[in-house]
Coordinates of C-alpha atoms and ligand atoms in Angstrom, one line a residue:
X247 CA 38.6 -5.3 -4.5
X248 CA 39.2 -7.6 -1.5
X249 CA 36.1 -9.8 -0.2
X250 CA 36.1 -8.5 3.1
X251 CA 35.7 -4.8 1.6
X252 CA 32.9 -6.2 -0.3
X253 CA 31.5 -7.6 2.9
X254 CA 31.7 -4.3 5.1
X255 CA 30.0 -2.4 2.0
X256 CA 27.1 -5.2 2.2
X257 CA 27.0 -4.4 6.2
X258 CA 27.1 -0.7 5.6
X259 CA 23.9 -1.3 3.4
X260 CA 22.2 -3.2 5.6
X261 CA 22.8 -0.6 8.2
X262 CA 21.3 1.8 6.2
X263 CA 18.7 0.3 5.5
X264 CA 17.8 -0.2 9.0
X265 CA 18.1 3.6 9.7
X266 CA 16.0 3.8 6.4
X267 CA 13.2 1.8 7.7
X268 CA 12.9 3.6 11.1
X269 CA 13.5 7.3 9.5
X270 CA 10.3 5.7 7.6
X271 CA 8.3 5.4 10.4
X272 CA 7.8 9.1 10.9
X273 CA 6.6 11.6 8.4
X274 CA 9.3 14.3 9.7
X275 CA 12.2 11.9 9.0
X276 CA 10.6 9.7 6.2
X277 CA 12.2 12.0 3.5
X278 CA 15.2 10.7 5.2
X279 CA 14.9 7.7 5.6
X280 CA 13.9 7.4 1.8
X281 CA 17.7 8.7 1.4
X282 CA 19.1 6.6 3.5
X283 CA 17.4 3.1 1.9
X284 CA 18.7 4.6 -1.5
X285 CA 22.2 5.5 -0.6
X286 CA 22.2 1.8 0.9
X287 CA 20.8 0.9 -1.8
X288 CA 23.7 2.3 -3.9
X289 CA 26.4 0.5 -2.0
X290 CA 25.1 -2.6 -2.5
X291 CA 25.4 -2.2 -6.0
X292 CA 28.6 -0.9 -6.0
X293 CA 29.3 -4.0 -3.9
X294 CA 27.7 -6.1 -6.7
X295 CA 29.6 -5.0 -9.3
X296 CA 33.0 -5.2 -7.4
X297 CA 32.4 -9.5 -7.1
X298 CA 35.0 -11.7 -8.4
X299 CA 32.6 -14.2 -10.4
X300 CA 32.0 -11.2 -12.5
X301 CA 33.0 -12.8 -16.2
X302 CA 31.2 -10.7 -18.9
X303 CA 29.8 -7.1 -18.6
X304 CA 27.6 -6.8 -21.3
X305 CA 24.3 -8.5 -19.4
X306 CA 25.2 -6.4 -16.5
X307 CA 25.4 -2.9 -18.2
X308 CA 22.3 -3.7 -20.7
X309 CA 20.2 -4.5 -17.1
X310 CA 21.4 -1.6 -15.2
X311 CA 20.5 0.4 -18.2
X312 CA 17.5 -0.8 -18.9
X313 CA 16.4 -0.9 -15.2
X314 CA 17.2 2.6 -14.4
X315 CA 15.4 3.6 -17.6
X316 CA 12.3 1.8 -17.0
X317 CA 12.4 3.0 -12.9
X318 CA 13.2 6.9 -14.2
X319 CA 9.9 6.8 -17.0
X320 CA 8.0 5.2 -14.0
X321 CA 8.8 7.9 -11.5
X322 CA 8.8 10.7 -13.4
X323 CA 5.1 9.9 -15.1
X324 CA 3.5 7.3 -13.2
X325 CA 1.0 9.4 -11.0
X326 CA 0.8 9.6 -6.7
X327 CA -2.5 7.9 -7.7
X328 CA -1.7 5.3 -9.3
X329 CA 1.1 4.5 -6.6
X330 CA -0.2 1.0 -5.4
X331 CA -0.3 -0.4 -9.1
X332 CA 3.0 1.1 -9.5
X333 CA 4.5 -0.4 -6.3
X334 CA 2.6 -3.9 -7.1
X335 CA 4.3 -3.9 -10.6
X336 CA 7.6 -3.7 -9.3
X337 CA 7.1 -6.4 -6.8
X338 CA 6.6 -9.0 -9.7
X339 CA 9.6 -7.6 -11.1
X340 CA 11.7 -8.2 -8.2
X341 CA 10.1 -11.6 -7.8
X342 CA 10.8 -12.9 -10.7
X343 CA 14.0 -11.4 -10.5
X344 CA 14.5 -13.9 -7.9
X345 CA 13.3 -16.4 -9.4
X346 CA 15.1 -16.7 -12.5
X347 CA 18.3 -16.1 -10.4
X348 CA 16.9 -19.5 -8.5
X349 CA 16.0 -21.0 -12.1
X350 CA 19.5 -20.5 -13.3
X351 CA 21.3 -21.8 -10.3
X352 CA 19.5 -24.7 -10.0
X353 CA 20.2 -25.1 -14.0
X354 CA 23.6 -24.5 -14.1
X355 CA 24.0 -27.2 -11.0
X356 CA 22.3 -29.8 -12.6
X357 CA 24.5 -29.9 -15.7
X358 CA 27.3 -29.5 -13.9
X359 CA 26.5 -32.7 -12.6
X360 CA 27.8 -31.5 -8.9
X361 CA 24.9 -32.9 -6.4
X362 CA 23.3 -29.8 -4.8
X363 CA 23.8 -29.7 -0.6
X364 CA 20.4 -30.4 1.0
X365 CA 20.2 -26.7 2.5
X366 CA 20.9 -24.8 -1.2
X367 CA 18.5 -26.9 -2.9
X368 CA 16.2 -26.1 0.4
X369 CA 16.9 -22.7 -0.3
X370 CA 16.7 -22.5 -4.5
X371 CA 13.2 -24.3 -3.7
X372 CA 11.8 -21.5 -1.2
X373 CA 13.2 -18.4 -3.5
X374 CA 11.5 -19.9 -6.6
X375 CA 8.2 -21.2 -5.0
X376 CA 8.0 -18.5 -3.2
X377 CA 9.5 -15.6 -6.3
X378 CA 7.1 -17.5 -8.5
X379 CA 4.0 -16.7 -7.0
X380 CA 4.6 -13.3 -6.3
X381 CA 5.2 -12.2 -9.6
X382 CA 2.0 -13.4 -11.0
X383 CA -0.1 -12.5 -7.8
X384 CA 1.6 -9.0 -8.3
X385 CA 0.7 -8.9 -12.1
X386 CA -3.1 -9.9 -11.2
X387 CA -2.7 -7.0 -8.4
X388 CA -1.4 -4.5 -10.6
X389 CA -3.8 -5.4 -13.4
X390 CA -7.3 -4.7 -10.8
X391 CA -5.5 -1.6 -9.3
X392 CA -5.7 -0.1 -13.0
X393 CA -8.6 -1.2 -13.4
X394 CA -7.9 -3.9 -16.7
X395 CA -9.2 -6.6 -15.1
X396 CA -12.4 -6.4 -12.5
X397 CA -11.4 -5.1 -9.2
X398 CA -14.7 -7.2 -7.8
X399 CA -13.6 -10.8 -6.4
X400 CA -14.0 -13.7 -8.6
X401 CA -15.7 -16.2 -6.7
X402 CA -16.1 -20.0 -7.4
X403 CA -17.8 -22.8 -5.9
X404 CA -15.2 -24.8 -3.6
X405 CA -12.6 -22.0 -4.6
X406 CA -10.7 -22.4 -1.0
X407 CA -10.7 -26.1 -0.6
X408 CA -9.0 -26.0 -4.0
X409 CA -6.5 -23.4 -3.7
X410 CA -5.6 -25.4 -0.8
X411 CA -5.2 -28.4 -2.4
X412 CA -3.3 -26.4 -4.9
X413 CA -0.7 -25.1 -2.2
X414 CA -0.5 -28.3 -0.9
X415 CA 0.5 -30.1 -4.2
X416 CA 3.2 -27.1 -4.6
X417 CA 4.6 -27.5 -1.2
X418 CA 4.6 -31.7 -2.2
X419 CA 6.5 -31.0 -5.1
X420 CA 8.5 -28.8 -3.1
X421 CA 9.4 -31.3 -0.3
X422 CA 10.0 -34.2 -3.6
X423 CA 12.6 -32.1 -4.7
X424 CA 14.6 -31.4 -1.4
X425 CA 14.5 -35.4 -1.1
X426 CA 15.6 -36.1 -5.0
X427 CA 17.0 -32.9 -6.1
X428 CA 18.0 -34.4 -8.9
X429 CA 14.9 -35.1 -10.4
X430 CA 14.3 -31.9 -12.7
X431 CA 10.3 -32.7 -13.3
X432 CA 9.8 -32.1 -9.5
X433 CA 11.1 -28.4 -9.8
X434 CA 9.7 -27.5 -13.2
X435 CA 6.0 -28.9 -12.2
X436 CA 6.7 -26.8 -8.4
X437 CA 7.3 -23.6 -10.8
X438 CA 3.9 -23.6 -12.8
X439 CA 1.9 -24.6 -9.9
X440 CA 2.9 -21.7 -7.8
X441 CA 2.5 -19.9 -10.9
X442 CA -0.7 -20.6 -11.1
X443 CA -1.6 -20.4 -7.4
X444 CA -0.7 -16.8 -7.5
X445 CA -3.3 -16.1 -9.8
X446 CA -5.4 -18.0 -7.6
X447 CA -4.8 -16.6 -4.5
X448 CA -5.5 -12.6 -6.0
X449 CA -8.6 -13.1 -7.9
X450 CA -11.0 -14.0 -4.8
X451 CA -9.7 -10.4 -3.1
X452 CA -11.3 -7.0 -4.0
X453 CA -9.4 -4.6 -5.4
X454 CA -10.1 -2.0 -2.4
X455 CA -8.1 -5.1 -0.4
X456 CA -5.4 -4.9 -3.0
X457 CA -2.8 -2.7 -0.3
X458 CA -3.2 -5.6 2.0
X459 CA -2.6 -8.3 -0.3
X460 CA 0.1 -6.1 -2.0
X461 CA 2.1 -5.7 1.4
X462 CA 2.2 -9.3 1.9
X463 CA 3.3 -10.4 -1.8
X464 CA 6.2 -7.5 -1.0
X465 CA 7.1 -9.5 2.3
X466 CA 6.8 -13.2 0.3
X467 CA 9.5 -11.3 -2.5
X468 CA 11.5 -10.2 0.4
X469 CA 11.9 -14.0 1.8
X470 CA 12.5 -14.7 -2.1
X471 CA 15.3 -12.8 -1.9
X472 CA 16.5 -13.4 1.9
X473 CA 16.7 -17.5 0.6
X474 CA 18.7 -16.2 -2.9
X475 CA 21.4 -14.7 -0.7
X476 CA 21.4 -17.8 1.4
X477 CA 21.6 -19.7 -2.3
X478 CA 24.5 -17.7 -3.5
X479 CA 25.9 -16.8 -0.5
X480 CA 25.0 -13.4 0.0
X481 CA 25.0 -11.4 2.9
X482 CA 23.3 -7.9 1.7
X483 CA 20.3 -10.1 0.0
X484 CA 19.6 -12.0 3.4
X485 CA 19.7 -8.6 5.4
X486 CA 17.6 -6.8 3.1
X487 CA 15.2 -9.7 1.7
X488 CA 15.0 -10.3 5.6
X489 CA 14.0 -6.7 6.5
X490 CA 11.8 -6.7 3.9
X491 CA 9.5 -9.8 4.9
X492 CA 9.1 -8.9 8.1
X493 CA 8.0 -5.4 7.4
X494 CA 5.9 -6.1 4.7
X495 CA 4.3 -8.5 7.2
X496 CA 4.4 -6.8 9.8
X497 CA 2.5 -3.9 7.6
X498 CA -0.2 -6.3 6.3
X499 CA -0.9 -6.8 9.9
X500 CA -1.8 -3.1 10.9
X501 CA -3.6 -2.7 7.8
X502 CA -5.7 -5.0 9.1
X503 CA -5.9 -4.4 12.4
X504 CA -7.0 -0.6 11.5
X505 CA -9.7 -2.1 9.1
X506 CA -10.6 -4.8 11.9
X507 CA -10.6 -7.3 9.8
X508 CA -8.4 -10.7 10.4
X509 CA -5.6 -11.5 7.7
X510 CA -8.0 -14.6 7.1
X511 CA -10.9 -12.5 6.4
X512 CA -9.0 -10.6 3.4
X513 CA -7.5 -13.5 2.0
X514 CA -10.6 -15.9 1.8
X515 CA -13.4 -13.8 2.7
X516 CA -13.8 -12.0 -0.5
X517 CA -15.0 -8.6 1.0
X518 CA -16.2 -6.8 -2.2
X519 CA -18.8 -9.1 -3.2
X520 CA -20.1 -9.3 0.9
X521 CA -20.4 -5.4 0.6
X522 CA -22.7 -5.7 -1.8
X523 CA -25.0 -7.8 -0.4
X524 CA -25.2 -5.5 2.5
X525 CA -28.7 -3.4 3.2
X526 CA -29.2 -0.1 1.5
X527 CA -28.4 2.0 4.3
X528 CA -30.8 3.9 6.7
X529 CA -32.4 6.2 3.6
X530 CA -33.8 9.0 4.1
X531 CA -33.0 12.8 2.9
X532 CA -29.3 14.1 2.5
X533 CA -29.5 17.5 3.2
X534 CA -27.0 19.7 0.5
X535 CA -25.4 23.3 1.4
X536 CA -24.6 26.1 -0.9
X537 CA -21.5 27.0 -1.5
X538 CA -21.6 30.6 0.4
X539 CA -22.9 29.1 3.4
X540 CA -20.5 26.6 3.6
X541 CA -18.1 29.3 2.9
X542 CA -19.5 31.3 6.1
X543 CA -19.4 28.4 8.2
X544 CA -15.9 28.4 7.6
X545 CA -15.0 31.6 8.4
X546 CA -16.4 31.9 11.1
X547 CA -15.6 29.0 12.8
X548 CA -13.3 28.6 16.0
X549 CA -11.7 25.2 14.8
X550 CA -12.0 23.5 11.8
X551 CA -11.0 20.1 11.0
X552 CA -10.1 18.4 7.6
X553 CA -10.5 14.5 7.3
X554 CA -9.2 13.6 3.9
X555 CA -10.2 10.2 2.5
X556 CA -9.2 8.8 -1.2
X557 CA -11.7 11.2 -3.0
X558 CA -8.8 13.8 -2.1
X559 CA -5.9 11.5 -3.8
X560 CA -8.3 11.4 -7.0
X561 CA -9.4 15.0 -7.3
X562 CA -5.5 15.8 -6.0
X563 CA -6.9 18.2 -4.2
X564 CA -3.6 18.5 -1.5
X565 CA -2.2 21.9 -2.3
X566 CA -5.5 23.8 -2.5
X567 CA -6.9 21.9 1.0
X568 CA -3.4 23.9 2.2
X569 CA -4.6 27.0 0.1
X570 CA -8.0 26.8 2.4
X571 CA -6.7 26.2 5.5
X572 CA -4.0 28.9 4.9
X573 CA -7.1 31.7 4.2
X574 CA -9.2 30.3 7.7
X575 CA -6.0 30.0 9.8
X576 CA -5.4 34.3 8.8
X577 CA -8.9 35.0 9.6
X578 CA -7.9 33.5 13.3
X579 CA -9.3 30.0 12.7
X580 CA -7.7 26.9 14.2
X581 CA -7.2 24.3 11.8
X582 CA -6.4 20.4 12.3
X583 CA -6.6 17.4 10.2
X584 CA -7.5 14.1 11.3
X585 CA -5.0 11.5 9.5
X586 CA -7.2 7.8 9.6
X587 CA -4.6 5.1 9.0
X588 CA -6.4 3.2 6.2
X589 CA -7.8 6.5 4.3
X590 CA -6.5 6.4 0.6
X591 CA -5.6 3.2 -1.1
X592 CA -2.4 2.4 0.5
X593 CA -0.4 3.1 3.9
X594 CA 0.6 6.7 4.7
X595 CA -1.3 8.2 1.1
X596 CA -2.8 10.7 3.3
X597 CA 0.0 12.0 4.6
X598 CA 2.5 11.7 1.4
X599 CA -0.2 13.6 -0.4
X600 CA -0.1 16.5 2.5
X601 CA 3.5 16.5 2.9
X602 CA 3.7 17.2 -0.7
X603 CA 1.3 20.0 -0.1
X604 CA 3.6 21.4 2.6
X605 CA 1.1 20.8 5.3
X606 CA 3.2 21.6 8.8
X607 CA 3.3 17.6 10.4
X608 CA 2.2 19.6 14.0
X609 CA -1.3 20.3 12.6
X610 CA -1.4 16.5 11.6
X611 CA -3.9 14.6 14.1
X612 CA -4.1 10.5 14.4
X613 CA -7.5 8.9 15.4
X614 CA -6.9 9.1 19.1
X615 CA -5.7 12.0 19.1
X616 CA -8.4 13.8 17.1
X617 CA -11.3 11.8 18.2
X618 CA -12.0 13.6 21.3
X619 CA -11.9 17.2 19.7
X620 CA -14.7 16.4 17.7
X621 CA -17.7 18.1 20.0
X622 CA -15.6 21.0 20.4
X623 CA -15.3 21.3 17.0
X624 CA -17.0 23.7 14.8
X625 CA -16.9 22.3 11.5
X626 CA -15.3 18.8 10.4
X627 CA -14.7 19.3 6.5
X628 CA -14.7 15.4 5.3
X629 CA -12.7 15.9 1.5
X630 CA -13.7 12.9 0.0
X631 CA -13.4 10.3 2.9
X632 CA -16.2 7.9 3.1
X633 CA -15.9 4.7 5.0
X634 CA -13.3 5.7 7.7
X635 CA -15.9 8.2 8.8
X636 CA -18.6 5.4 8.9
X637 CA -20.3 5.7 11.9
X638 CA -21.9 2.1 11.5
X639 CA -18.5 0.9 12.2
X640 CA -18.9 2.2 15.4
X641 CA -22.8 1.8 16.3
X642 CA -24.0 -1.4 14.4
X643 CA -22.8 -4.5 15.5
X644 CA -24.0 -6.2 12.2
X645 CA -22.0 -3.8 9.8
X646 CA -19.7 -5.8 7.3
X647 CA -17.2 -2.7 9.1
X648 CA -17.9 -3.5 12.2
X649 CA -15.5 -2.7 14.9
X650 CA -13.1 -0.6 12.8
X651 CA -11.5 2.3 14.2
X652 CA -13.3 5.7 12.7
X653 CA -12.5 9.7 12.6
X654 CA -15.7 10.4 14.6
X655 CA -17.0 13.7 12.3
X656 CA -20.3 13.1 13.6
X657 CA -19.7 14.1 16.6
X658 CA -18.4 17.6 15.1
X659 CA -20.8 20.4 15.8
X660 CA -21.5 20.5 11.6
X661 CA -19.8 18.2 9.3
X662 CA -19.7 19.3 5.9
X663 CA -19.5 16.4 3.4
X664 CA -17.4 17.7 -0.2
X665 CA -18.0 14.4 -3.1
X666 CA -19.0 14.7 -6.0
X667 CA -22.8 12.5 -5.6
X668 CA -24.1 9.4 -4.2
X669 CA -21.2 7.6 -5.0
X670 CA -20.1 5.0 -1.8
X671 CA -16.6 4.2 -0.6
X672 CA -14.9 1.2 -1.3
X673 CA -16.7 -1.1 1.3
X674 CA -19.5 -0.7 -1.2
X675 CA -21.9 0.3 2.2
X676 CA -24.2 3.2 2.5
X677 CA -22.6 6.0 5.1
X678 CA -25.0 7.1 8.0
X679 CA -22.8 10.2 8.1
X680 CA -24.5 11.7 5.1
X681 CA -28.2 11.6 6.7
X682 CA -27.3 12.9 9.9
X683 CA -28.8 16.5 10.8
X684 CA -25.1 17.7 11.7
X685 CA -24.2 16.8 8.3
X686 CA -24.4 18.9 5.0
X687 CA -23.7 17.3 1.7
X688 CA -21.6 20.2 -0.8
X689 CA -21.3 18.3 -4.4
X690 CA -18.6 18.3 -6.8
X691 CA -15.1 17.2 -7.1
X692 CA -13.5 17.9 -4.6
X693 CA -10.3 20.6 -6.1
X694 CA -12.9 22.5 -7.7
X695 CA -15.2 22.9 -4.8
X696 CA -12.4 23.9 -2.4
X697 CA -10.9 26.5 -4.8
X698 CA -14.4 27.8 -5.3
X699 CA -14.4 27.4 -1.0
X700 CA -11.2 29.6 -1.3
X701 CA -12.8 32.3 -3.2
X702 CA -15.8 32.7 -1.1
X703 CA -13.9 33.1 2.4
X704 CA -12.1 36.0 0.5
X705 CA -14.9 37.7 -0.3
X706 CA -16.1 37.7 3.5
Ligands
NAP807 P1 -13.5 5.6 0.4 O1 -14.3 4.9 1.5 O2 -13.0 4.8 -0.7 O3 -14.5 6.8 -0.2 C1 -13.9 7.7 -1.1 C2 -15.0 8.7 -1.4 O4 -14.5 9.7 -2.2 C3 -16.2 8.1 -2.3 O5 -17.3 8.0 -1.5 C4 -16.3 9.1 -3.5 O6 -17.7 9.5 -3.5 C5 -15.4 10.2 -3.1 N1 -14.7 10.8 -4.2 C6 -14.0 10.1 -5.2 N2 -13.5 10.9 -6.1 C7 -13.8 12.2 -5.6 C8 -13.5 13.5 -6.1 N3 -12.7 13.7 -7.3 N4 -13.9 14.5 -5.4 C9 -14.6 14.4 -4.3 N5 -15.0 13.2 -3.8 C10 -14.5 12.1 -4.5 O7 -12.3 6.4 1.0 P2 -11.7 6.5 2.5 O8 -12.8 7.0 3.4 O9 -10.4 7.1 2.4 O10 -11.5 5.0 2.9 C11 -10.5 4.2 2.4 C12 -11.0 2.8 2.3 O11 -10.0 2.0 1.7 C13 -11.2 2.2 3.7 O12 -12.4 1.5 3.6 C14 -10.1 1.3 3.9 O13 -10.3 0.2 4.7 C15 -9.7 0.9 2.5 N6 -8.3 0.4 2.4 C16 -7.3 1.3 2.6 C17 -6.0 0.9 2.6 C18 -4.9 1.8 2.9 O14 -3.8 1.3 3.0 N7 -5.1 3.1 2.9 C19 -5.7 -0.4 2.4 C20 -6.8 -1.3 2.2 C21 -8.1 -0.9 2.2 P3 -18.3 10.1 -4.9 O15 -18.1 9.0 -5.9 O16 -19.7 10.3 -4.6 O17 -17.5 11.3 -5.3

């Protein structure tokens, strides 16, 4: 196939992956723009493959096959809540993906004895500093997500003054090479202390900070690859890699901005461990409702408004949420829910977990949007949520949450509270919410209490 064919394919893809990206920002065209990523996605491939330099197929078919096996087990049986270990494993594999394509370019131009330009070896140095720690700050990601390493920060005296030094020794050995880039120790010894650096830089952050983190190792892997296609001279791995850091970055930033918390706080400020120094909470009693009063509550109710929080993604308790509101919305009820943008473990869970529920995106409410229909609203079912409806986050100052945007149920003429105990959210802080007199606790997990909700607003 002619170059320039191969080139318009590679522009096609990156077209689509554009009108990917924005169909992405929408929950009514994010299905898609999930299509169009993958058809672009496709093309590049197909692009791939049709390259000249292409001498052997063997290494090529066994990867394809081997990839598209591993990526059809993992879709098929990995979970919607295990989604951000899932996504953070796949980030170290793309990373080191990169990286090993910057390994063997930088090995094959060494023995070839033909001195590398100053901009490729610029460029091999970036992907594989940068590839390198990704993959193992995605391993260490992946490994707290599930849970086989602790999720609570591993904190050491002096920890930040070293990891900096550390950084800076990689970036030296970095900046060696570009000036002798002949001088193999520089880029071996750059490898395995980015290596290690990535371990470093994940084991200070709680796991509940892992989506932050995670975003950000996405957009490093995406510069990773934006500096391979500069390496080889490839135009779909700059536009993509390219795309790919900045949104990743870009996401990291409104993570944090709806958790109001600086990107410096959730990379050095190990969060977990300061939660659990914070105070008790106000004590007091929590006051619990039964089941058929709850049930009568709803019923009767003018508007009702659901606020699901991560409690919802564990008990998967999407479809029978639907099932409820379905049964109050035919008695004449009119029924909302409040979408807070860092509920769940990771960015949009609320509403892929909806969608897949066939939840109609017009009865889906952001945090301005919802926030002043609270007093008028009769009951404010919270499924599971916890810290974004925190109201210390909005009424004391000294709160380790301080500042961050919440789905204001307290202001909801009842607020009825389904978890299954005492347990708190992932801050680690006690929740006002639950001691309020507006506010009645109903216990269990949360599928089972709503299908026993379900049953009890029949009988009425
Ligand atoms: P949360 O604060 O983690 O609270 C979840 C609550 O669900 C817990 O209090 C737990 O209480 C309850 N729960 C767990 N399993 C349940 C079950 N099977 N049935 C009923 N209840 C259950 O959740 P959230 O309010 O959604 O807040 C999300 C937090 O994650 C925020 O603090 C946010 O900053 C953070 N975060 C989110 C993202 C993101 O991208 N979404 C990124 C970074 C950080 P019990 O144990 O008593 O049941």
């Amino acid at each position: 196939m002619p170059q320039y064919i191969i080139e318009l394919l590679y522009l096609l893809s990156g077209i689509l992956f554009i009108m990917g990206l924005r169909g992405m920002s929408h929950p009514a065209t994010a299905r898609q723009g999930m299509f169009y990523a993958e058809f672009g996605m496709l093309i590049a491939i197909i692009g791939t493959l049709c390259q000249h330099e292409i001498v052997k197929w063997v290494w090529i078919v066994s990867g394809l096959a081997i990839g598209s096996i591993l990526g059809l087990v993992m879709g098929l049986w990995v979970p919607m809540t295990a989604m951000p270990q899932r996504t953070a494993f796949s980030h170290a594999f793309g990373a080191a993906a990169a990286s090993l394509v910057g390994i063997s370019e930088y090995y094959r131009h060494h023995h070839s004895g033909i001195p590398l330009p100053p901009f490729i070896i610029g460029a091999l140095g970036f992907e594989v500093l940068l590839g390198s720690l990704t993959t193992t700050g995605s391993l260490i990601a992946c490994g707290k997500l599930q849970g086989i390493l602790p999720g609570k920060p591993l904190v050491f005296k002096g920890q930040n003054i070293f990891n900096m030094t550390l950084l800076a020794c990689t970036v030296g050995c970095f900046v060696c090479l570009f000036v002798h880039p002949g001088v193999t120790i520089f880029f071996y010894v750059m490898i395995a202390l980015a290596l290690l650096f990535g371990v470093l830089l994940v084991i200070p952050i709680g796991s509940a900070d892992m989506p932050v983190v995670m975003s950000l190792l996405n957009s490093y892997a995406g510069l990773a690859s934006a500096a391979t296609g500069f390496a080889l001279g490839n135009n779909v791995l700059i536009i993509a890699g390219t795309l790919d850091g900045f949104s990743g970055f870009i996401l990291s930033v409104l993570m944090c901005k709806a958790m109001n918390r600086s990107m410096a706080n959730v990379l050095f400020g190990a969060f977990g461990s300061v939660s659990e120094q914070a105070e008790a909470g106000p004590g007091g009693e929590m006051r619990e409702i039964g089941l058929e009063d709850a049930a009568t509550q709803l019923a009767y109710a003018r508007q009702v408004v659901f606020v699901p929080g991560y409690g919802m993604a564990t008990a998967q308790a999407q479809h029978v949420i639907r099932e409820l509101a379905d049964t109050l919305e035919e008695r004449g009820v009119t029924v909302k829910y409040a979408i807070h943008p860092v509920a769940g473990r990771m960015p949009g869970h609320m509403n892929v977990l909806l969608a897949e529920a066939n939840v109609p995106y017009s009865e889906l409410y952001e945090l301005d949007q919802i926030n002043p229909d609270f007093p008028s609203t009769d009951v404010a079912v919270v499924v599971g949520a916890n810290d974004v409806v925190n109201p210390d986050a909005r009424d004391n100052a000294s709160s380790p949450i301080a500042g961050m945007p919440i789905l204001e149920v307290d202001r909801a003429k009842l607020a009825i509270v389904l978890k299954r105990g005492k347990g708190r959210g992932f801050s680690g802080l006690e929740n006002p919410l639950f001691f309020k007199e507006n506010t009645a606790m109903l216990y269990g997990d949360a599928k089972q209490t709503l299908t026993n909700l379900v049953q009890e607003v029949h009988k009425l």
